[in-house]
Tab-separated table of C-alpha atoms in Angstrom:
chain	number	residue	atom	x	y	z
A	1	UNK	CA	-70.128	-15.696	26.384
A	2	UNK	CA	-68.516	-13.125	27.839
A	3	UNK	CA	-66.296	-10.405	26.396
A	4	UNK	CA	-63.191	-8.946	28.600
A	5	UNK	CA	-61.746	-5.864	27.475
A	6	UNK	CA	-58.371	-4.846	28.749
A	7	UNK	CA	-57.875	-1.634	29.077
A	8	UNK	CA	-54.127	0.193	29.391
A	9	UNK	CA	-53.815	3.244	31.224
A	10	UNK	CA	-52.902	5.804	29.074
A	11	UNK	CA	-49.207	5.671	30.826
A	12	UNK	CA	-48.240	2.118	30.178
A	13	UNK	CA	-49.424	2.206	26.415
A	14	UNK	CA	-47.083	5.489	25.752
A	15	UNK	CA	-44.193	3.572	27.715
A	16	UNK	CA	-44.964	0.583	25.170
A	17	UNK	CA	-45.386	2.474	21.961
A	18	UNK	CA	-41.980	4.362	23.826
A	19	UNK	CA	-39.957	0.593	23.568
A	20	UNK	CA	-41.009	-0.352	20.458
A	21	UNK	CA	-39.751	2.643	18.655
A	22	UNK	CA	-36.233	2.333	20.962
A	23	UNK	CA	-36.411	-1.356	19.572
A	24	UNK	CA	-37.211	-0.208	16.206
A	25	UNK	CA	-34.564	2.186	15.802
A	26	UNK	CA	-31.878	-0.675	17.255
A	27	UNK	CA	-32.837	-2.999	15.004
A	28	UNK	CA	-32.460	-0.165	11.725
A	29	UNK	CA	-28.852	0.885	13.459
A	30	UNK	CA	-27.670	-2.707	14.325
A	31	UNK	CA	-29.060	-3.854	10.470
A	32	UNK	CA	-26.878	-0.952	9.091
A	33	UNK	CA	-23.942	-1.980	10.555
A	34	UNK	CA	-23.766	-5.560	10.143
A	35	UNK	CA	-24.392	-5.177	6.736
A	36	UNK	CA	-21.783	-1.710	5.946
A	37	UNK	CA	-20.110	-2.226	3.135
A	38	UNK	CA	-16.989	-0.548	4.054
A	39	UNK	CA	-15.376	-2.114	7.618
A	40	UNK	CA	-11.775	-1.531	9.585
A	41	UNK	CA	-11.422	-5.180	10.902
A	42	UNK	CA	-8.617	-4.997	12.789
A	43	UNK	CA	-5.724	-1.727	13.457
A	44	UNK	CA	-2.357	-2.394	14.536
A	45	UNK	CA	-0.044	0.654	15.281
A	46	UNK	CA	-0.852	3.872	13.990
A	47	UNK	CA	-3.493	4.909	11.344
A	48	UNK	CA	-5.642	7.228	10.464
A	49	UNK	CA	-8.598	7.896	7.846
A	50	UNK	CA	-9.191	11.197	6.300
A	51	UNK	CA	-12.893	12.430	7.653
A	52	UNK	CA	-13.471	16.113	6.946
A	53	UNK	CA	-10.275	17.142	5.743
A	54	UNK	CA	-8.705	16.549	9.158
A	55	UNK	CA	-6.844	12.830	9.707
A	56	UNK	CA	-8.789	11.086	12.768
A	57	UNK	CA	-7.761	7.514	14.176
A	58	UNK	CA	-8.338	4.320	12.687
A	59	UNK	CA	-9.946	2.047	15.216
A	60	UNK	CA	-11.479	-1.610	14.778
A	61	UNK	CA	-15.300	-1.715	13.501
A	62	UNK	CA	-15.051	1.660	12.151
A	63	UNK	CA	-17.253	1.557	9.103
A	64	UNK	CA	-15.653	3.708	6.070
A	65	UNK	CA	-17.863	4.941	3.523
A	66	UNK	CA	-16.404	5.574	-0.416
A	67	UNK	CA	-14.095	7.827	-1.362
A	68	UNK	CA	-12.127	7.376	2.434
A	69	UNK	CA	-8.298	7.920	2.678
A	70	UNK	CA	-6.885	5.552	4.984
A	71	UNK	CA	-2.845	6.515	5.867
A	72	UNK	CA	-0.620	4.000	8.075
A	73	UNK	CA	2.349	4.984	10.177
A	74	UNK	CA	6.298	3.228	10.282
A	75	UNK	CA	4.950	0.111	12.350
A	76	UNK	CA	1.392	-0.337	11.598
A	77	UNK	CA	-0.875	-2.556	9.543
A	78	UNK	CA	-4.652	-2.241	9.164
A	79	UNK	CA	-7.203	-4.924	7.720
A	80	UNK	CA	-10.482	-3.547	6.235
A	81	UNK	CA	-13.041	-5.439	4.690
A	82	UNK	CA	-14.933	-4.340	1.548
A	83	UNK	CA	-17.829	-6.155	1.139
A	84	UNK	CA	-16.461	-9.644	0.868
A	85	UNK	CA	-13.484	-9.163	0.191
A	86	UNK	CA	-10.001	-8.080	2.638
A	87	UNK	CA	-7.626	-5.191	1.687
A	88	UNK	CA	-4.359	-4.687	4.344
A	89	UNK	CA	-2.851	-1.752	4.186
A	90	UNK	CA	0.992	-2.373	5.040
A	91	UNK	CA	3.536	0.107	7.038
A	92	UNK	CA	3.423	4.004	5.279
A	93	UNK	CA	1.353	3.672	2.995
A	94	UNK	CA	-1.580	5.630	1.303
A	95	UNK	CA	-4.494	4.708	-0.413
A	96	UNK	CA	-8.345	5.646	-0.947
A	97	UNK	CA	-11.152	3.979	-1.511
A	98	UNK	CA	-12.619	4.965	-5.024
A	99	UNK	CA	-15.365	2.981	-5.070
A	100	UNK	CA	-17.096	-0.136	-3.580
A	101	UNK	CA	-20.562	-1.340	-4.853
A	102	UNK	CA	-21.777	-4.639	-3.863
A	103	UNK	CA	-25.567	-6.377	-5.403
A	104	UNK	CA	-26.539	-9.563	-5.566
A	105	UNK	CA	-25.207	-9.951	-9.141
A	106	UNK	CA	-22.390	-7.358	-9.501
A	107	UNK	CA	-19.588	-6.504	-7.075
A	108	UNK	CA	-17.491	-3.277	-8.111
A	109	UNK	CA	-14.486	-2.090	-5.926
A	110	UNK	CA	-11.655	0.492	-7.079
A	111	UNK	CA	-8.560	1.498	-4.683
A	112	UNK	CA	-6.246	4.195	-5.509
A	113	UNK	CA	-2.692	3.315	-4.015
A	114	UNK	CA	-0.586	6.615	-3.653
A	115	UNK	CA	2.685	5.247	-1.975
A	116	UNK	CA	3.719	1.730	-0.130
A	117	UNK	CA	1.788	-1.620	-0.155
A	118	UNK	CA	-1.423	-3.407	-0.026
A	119	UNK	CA	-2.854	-6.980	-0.008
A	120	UNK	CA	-5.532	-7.967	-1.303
A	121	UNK	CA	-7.942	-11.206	-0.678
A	122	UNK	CA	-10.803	-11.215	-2.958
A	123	UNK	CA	-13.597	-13.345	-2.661
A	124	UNK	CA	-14.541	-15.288	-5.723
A	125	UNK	CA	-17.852	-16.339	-6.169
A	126	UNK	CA	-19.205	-17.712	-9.550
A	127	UNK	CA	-22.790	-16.029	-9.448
A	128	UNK	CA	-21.363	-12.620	-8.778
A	129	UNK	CA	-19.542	-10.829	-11.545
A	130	UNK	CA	-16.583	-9.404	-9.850
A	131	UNK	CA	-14.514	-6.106	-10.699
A	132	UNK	CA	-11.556	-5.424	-8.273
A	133	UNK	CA	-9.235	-2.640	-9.804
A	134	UNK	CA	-6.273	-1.268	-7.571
A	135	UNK	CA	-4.523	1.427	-9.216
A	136	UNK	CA	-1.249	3.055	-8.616
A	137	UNK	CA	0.392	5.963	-10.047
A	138	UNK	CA	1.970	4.259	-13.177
A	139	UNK	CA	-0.148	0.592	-13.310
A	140	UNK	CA	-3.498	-1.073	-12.796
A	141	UNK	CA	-4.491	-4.114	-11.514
A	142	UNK	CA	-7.533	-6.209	-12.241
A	143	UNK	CA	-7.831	-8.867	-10.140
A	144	UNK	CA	-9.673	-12.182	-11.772
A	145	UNK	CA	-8.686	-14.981	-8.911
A	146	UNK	CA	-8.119	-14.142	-5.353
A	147	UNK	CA	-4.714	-13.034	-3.921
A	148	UNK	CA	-2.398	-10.186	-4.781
A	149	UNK	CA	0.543	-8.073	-3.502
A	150	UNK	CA	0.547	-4.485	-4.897
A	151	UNK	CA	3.768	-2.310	-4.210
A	152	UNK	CA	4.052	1.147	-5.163
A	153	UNK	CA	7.502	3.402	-4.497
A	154	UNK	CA	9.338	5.946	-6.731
A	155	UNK	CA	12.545	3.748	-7.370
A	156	UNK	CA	11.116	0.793	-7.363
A	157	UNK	CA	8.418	1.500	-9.533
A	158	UNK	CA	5.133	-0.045	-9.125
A	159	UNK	CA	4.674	-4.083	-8.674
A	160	UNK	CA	1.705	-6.762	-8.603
A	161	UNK	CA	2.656	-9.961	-6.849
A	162	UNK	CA	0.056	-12.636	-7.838
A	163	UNK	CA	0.573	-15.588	-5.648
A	164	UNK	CA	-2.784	-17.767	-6.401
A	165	UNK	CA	-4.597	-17.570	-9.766
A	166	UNK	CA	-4.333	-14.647	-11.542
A	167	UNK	CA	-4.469	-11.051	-11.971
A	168	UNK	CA	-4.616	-8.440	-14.865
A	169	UNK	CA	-1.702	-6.082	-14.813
A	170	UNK	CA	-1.641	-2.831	-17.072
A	171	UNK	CA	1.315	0.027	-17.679
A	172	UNK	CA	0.808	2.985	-18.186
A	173	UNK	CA	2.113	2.673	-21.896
A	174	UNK	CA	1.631	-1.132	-22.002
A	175	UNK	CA	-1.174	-3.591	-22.778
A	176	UNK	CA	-2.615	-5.700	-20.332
A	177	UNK	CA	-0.723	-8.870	-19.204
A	178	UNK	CA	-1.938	-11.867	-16.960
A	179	UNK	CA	0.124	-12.366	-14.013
A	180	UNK	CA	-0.567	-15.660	-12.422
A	181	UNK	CA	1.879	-18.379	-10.095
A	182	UNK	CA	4.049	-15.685	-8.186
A	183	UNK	CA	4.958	-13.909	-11.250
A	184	UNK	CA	5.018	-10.217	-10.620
A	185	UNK	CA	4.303	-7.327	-13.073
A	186	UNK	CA	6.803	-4.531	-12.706
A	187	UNK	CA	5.761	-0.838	-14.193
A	188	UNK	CA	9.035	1.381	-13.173
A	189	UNK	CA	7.367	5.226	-13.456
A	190	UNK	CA	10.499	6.652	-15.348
A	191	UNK	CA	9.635	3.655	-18.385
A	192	UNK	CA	7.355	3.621	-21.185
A	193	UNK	CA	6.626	-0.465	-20.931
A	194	UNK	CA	6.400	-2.916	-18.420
A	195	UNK	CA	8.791	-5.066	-17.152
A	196	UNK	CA	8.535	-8.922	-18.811
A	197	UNK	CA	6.515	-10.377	-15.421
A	198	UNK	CA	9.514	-13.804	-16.285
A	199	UNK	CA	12.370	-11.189	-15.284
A	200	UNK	CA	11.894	-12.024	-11.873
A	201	UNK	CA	12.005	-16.145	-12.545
A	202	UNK	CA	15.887	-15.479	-12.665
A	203	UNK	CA	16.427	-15.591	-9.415
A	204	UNK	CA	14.775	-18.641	-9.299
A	205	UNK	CA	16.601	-20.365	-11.614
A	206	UNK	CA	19.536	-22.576	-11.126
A	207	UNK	CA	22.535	-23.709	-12.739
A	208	UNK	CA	23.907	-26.968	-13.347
A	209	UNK	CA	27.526	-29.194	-14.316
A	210	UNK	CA	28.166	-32.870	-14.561
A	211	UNK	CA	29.073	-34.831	-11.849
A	212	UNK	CA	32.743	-35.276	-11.981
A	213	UNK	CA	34.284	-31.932	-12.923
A	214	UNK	CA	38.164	-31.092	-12.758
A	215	UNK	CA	39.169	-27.863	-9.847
A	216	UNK	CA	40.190	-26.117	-12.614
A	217	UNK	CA	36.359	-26.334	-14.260
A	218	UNK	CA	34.749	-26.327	-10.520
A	219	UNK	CA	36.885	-23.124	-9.785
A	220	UNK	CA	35.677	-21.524	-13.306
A	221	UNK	CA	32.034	-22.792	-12.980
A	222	UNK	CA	32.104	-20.838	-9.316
A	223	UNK	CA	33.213	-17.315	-11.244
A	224	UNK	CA	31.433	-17.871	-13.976
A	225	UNK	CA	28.206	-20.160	-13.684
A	226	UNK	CA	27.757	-22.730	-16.485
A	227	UNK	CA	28.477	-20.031	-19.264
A	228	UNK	CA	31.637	-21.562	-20.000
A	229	UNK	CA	31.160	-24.921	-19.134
A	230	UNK	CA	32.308	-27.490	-22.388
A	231	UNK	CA	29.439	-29.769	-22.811
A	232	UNK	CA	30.971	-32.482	-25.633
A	233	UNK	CA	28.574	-34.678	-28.087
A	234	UNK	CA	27.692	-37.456	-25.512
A	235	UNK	CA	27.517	-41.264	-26.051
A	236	UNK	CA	27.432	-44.303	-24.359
A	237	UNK	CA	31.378	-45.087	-24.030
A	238	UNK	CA	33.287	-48.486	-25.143
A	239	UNK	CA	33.897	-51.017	-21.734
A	240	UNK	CA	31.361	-48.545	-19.636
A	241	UNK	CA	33.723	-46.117	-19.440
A	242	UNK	CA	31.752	-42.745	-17.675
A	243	UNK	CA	31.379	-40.564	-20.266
A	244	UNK	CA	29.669	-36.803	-20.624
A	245	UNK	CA	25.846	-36.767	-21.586
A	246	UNK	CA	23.257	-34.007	-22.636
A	247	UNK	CA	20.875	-34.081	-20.005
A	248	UNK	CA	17.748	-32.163	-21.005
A	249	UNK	CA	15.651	-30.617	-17.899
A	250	UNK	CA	12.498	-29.509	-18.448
A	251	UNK	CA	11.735	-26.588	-15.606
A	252	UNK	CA	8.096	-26.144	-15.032
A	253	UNK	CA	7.037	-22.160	-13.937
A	254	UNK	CA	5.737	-21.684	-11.663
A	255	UNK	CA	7.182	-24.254	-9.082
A	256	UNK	CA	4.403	-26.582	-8.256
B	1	UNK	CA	-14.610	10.652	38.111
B	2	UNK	CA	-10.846	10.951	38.132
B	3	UNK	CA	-10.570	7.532	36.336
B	4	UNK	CA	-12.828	8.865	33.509
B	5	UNK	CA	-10.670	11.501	33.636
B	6	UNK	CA	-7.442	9.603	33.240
B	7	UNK	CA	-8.990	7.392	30.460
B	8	UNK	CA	-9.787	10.371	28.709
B	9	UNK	CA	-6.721	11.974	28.982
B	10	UNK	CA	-5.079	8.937	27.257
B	11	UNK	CA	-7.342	8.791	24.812
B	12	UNK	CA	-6.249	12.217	24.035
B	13	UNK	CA	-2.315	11.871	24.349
B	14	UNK	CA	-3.036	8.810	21.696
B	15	UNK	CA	-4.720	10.709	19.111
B	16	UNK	CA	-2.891	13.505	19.387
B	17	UNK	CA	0.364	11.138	19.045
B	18	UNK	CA	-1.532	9.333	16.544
B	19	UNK	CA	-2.302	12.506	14.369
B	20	UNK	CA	1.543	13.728	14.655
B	21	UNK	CA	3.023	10.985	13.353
B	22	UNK	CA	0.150	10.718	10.527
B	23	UNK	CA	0.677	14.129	9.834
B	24	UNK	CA	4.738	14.396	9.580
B	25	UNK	CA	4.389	11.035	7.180
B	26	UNK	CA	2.154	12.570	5.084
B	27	UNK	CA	3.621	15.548	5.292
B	28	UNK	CA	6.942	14.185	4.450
B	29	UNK	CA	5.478	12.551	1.413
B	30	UNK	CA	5.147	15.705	-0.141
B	31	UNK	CA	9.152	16.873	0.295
B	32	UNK	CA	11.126	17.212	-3.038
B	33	UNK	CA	14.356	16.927	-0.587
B	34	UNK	CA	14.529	16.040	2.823
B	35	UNK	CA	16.769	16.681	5.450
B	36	UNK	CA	19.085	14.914	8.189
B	37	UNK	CA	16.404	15.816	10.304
B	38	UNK	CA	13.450	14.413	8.714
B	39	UNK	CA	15.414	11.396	8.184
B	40	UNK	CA	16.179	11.174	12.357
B	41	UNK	CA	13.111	11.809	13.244
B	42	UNK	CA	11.714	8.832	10.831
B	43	UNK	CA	13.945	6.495	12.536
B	44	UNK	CA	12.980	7.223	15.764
B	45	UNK	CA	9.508	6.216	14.401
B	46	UNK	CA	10.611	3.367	13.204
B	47	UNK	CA	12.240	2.061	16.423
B	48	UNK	CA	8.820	2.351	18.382
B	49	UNK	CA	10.090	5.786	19.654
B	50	UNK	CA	8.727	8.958	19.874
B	51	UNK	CA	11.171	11.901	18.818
B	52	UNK	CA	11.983	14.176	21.409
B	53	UNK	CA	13.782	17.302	19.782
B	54	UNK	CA	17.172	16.631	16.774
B	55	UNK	CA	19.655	16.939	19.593
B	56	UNK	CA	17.846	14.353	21.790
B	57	UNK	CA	17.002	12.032	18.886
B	58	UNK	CA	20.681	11.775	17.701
B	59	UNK	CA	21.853	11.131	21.098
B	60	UNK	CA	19.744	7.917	21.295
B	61	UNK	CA	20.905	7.332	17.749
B	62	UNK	CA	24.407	7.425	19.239
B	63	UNK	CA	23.758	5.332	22.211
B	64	UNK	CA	22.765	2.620	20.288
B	65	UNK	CA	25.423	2.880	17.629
B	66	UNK	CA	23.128	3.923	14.985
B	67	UNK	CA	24.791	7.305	14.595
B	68	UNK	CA	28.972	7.438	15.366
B	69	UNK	CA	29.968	11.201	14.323
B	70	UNK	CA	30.111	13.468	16.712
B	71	UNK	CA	28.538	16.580	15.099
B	72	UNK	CA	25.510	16.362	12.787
B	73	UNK	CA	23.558	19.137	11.054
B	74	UNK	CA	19.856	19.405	11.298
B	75	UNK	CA	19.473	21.108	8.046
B	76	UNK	CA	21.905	19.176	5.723
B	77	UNK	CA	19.808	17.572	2.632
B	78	UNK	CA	19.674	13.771	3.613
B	79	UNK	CA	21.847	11.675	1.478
B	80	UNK	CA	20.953	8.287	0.614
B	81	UNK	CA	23.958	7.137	2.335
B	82	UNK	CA	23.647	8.643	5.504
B	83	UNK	CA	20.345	6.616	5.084
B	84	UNK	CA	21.991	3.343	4.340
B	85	UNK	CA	24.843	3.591	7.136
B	86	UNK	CA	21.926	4.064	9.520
B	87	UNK	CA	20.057	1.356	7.684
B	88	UNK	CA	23.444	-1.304	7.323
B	89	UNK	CA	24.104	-0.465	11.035
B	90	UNK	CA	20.726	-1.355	12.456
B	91	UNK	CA	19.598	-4.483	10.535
B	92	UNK	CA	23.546	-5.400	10.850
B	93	UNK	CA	23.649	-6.232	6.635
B	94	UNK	CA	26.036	-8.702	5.972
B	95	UNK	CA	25.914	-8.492	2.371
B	96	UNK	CA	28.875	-6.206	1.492
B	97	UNK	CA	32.330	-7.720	3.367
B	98	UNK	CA	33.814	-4.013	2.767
B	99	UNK	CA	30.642	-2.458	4.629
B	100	UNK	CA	31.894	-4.923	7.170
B	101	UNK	CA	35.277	-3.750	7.042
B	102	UNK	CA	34.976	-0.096	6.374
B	103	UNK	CA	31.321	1.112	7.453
B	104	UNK	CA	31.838	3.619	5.528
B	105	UNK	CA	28.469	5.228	3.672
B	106	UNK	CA	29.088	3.604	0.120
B	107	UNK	CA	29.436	0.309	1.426
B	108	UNK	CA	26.709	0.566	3.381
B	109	UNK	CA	24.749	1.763	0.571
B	110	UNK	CA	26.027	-1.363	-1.596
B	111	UNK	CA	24.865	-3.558	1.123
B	112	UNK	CA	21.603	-1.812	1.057
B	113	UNK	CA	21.225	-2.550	-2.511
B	114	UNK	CA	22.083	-6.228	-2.080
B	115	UNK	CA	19.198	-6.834	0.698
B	116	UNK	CA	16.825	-4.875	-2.025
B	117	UNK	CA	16.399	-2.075	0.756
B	118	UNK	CA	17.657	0.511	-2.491
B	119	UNK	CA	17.418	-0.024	-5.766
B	120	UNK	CA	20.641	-0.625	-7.650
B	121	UNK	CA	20.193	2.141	-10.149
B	122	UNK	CA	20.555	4.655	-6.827
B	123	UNK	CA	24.501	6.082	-5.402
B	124	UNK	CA	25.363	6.562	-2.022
B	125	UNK	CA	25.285	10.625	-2.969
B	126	UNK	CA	21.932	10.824	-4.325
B	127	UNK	CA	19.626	13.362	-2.051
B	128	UNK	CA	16.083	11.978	-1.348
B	129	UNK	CA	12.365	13.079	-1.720
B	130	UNK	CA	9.870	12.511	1.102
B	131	UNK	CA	8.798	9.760	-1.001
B	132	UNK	CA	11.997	7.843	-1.700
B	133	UNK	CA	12.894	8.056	2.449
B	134	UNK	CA	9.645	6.452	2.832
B	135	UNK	CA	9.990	3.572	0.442
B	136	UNK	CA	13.074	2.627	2.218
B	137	UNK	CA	11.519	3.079	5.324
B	138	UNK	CA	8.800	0.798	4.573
B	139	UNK	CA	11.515	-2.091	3.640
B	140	UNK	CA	13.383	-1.371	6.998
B	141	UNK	CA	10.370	-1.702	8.855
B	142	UNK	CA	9.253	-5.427	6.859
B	143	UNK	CA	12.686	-6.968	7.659
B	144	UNK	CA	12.146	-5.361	11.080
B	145	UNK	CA	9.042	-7.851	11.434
B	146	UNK	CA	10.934	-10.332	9.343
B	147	UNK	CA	13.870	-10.874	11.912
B	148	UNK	CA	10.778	-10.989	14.789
């Protein structure tokens, strides 16, 4: 039997142990990236983030670490993810990132909207107990499903648009509400209470007269809606003569 | 070597561009009244332009019918209805028939309030804060994308 020992000049084996750190190092970098928590997806327009006290441009892949203030100009949108979820930050607005904290078991994130708009997609997933709180001046939102719309201006006031499942929404002064089926919670900043999130249904609602109306009533019913509309007792009439009915409509919120 | 240093250079001229338009938002945000200025220069933002100086900015304004007087002052506080004659004018509101008849500032403001660009508890002579311009701003520039 016979033994063969290799032996590497001292050159190549430095050169080796050389790559293998470079590779090391790569891997560490290129693991801590894929995996940030904090990511600018995509940048349209002008933005910035707030690094250092100075504003410096937003660019796609920029990982953002907590407590980041990300600003967008007249004409700009930017998408960021956070952890799994997606937060885009609409035209002139302001907002920082509180807090994001991501385990296996617990995901925590907490936005602070100063001024405009920002939607939010947030991943639901049953093993992972899920806090998403966006706050504005006036209001805060919890999210519990996966889609909102938050809007925050001085006249206004401060709104949650919740166009799939739900969403908690809190005033200042008011308990909490559930805003679900493109309801929207309204918090105006010069008010005590929130808004009823149904005060926006009634422009959604519609209004309805028989059939065969006279000008006079169709002319009325155009000034007036069907406020002053005479609805008589109905019945079925003698020799099937068309007579007026009560027609009950049920309207089912949200529209399906 | 020259091409490194042209892509450099317009990386620079974007940041820096970048950073002043950042920087007068934010900036802006902070005003308890603004003036006809701020409010011009805003617009040219909005229209994908950079501002170029008051005098410069309201002759584009005027060239494009945006702006019809023909003296302005920088320094006046900004009213919201010099806003919404600016605002009815550009997006071409149809939703007052005496802004359509009169362009005058109330109607336009009127119209503004019926597209939900102002609220309705606002008047035509209210002044604005930094923050107010910017929330109408921000609904100029999503029926902007809207019309698109």
């Amino acid at each position: 039997m016979r033994i063969i020992s290799v032996a590497f000049p001292k050159e190549k084996t430095m050169k080796r142990n050389l790559i293998s750190i470079i590779v090391l190092i790569a891997l560490i970098a290129f693991a801590g990236t894929a995996y940030a928590e904090i990511r600018v997806i995509s940048v349209k327009g002008t933005a910035s983030y707030k690094a250092g006290g100075a504003w410096v441009p937003l660019g796609a892949g920029i990982a953002l670490n907590p407590g980041t203030k990300v600003s967008t100009g007249v004409r700009s949108r930017v998408e960021i993810r956070i952890n799994r979820h997606t937060v885009t930050v609409e035209p002139l607005t302001i907002m920082k990132i509180n807090e994001s904290y991501e385990d296996g078991k617990y995901s925590r994130t907490r936005i602070g909207l100063r001024r405009g708009s920002i939607r939010t997609d947030v991943a639901r997933d049953a093993r992972i107990k899920t806090v998403f709180k966006v706050s504005t001046p006036v209001a805060t939102s919890s999210v519990r499903g996966t889609r909102q719309v938050i809007t925050s201006g001085p006249t206004f006031g401060d709104s949650f648009l919740v166009p799939k499942n739900s969403a908690f929404g809190e005033g200042l002064n008011s308990g909490p509400q559930i805003i679900s089926g493109n309801l929207n919670f309204e918090q105006k900043s010069d008010k005590g209470g929130s808004e009823n999130p149904i005060t926006g249904m009634k422009e959604e609602l519609v209004q309805a007269h028989p059939l065969i109306i006279s000008a006079d009533e169709a002319e009325a019913f155009g000034f007036l809606g069907d406020d002053f509309m005479f609805y008589g007792p109905g019945g079925r009439g003698a020799g099937g003569q068309s007579q007026t009915v009560p027609v009950t409509i049920h309207l089912i919120w949200p529209a399906q | 070597m020259r091409r490194f240093a042209y892509v450099v250079a317009l990386i620079l001229l974007f940041s820096f561009g970048n950073a002043q338009e950042i920087n007068f938002i934010n900036a802006l945000a902070e005003k308890k009244t603004v003036s006809f200025e701020d409010g011009v220069k805003i617009y040219m933002y909005t229209l994908g332009k950079f501002p170029a100086g008051f005098d410069a900015d309201v002759a584009y304004l005027k060239s494009i019918k945006l702006l019809k007087a023909s003296r302005y002052d920088k320094d006046k506080p900004l009213r919201r209805g010099m806003l919404a004659l600016m605002v009815a004018r550009h997006l071409k509101l149809k939703s007052s028939l005496f802004f359509l008849i009169f362009d005058t500032e109330r109607y336009a403001h009127r119209a503004c309030v019926g597209e939900k660009i102002m609220a309705a508890n606002t008047s035509e002579l209210d002044t604005m804060s930094g923050d107010e311009l910017l929330e109408v701003i921000a609904r100029v520039s999503e029926r902007m994308e809207e019309k698109k």
